């Protein structure tokens, strides 16, 4: 299912061809999408990686015929089908697969749920994959089956380097010698999946700030910061228990003190100024705040 305002990567169809068999094998899967909501240039790196999420990703997606016939066809709403599809009642705990690097690009600057400020903030700088049909997950798609994915995620979190504060994060991320090191992991204080504590965290890193959290898997969001992989884990997540004893849970106030804001509005987004595409696509370096994160910080400082 695609929309009329999309551009496609060379392997857009190959993504679905490779992943489609998993919909039959794994009953915990709901859909497959070609889009990464937080797949911003400079924050995603691996065109072969595929991620599981509880968020139902739109903008180019695949579902089983049986799912359509048995569950959706006779209840499909006339409007706002995307919100309807994302309801817990409809999803029933099943997850969506999506690539770390998007295979399609949303060009709609203005529409039913989009306006220029929002487009500039969350769509303009989405990275579109350039490779021709890479083997996803190195060809080992069994890694995406629920039990295997869970074990791999636990190992990833356990091996990650904990971040104690945002100053610590910047120092670790800028250490060129750690470019190939395990990911960083940051735990933030949050009561539950719908807690607005996510807003200042997302705003600080330039991610979608709304809830439910886009790209989340059991309270974990994978992103990147200055060329380093970063895991953001909510304190309610079962993965938080895998962190070393004494790992701090950073509060929303901590992010606000470092330049984030706790509330955003469509009006604020519409007023936001966006630099040229060449600036947005520039890689992060040790001396400048560029890319979506740097853009956000500069605008927050001026707000």
Coordinates of N, CA and C in Angstrom, one line a residue, residues 13 36 64 66 78 131 214 270:
X13 N 11.0 -2.6 -3.7 CA 10.3 -3.9 -3.8 C 11.1 -5.1 -3.3
X36 N 11.2 4.7 7.6 CA 11.7 4.8 9.0 C 11.4 6.3 9.5
X64 N -0.5 -9.1 5.1 CA -0.9 -10.4 4.5 C -2.4 -10.3 4.0
X66 N -4.5 -12.6 4.2 CA -5.4 -13.2 5.2 C -5.7 -12.2 6.3
X78 N -13.8 4.8 6.7 CA -13.8 5.7 5.6 C -12.7 6.8 5.7
X131 N 21.7 1.8 -2.0 CA 22.2 0.6 -2.5 C 21.1 -0.2 -3.3
X214 N 7.3 6.6 17.9 CA 7.6 5.9 16.6 C 8.9 5.2 16.7
X270 N 5.5 25.3 12.4 CA 5.3 26.1 11.2 C 6.2 27.3 11.1

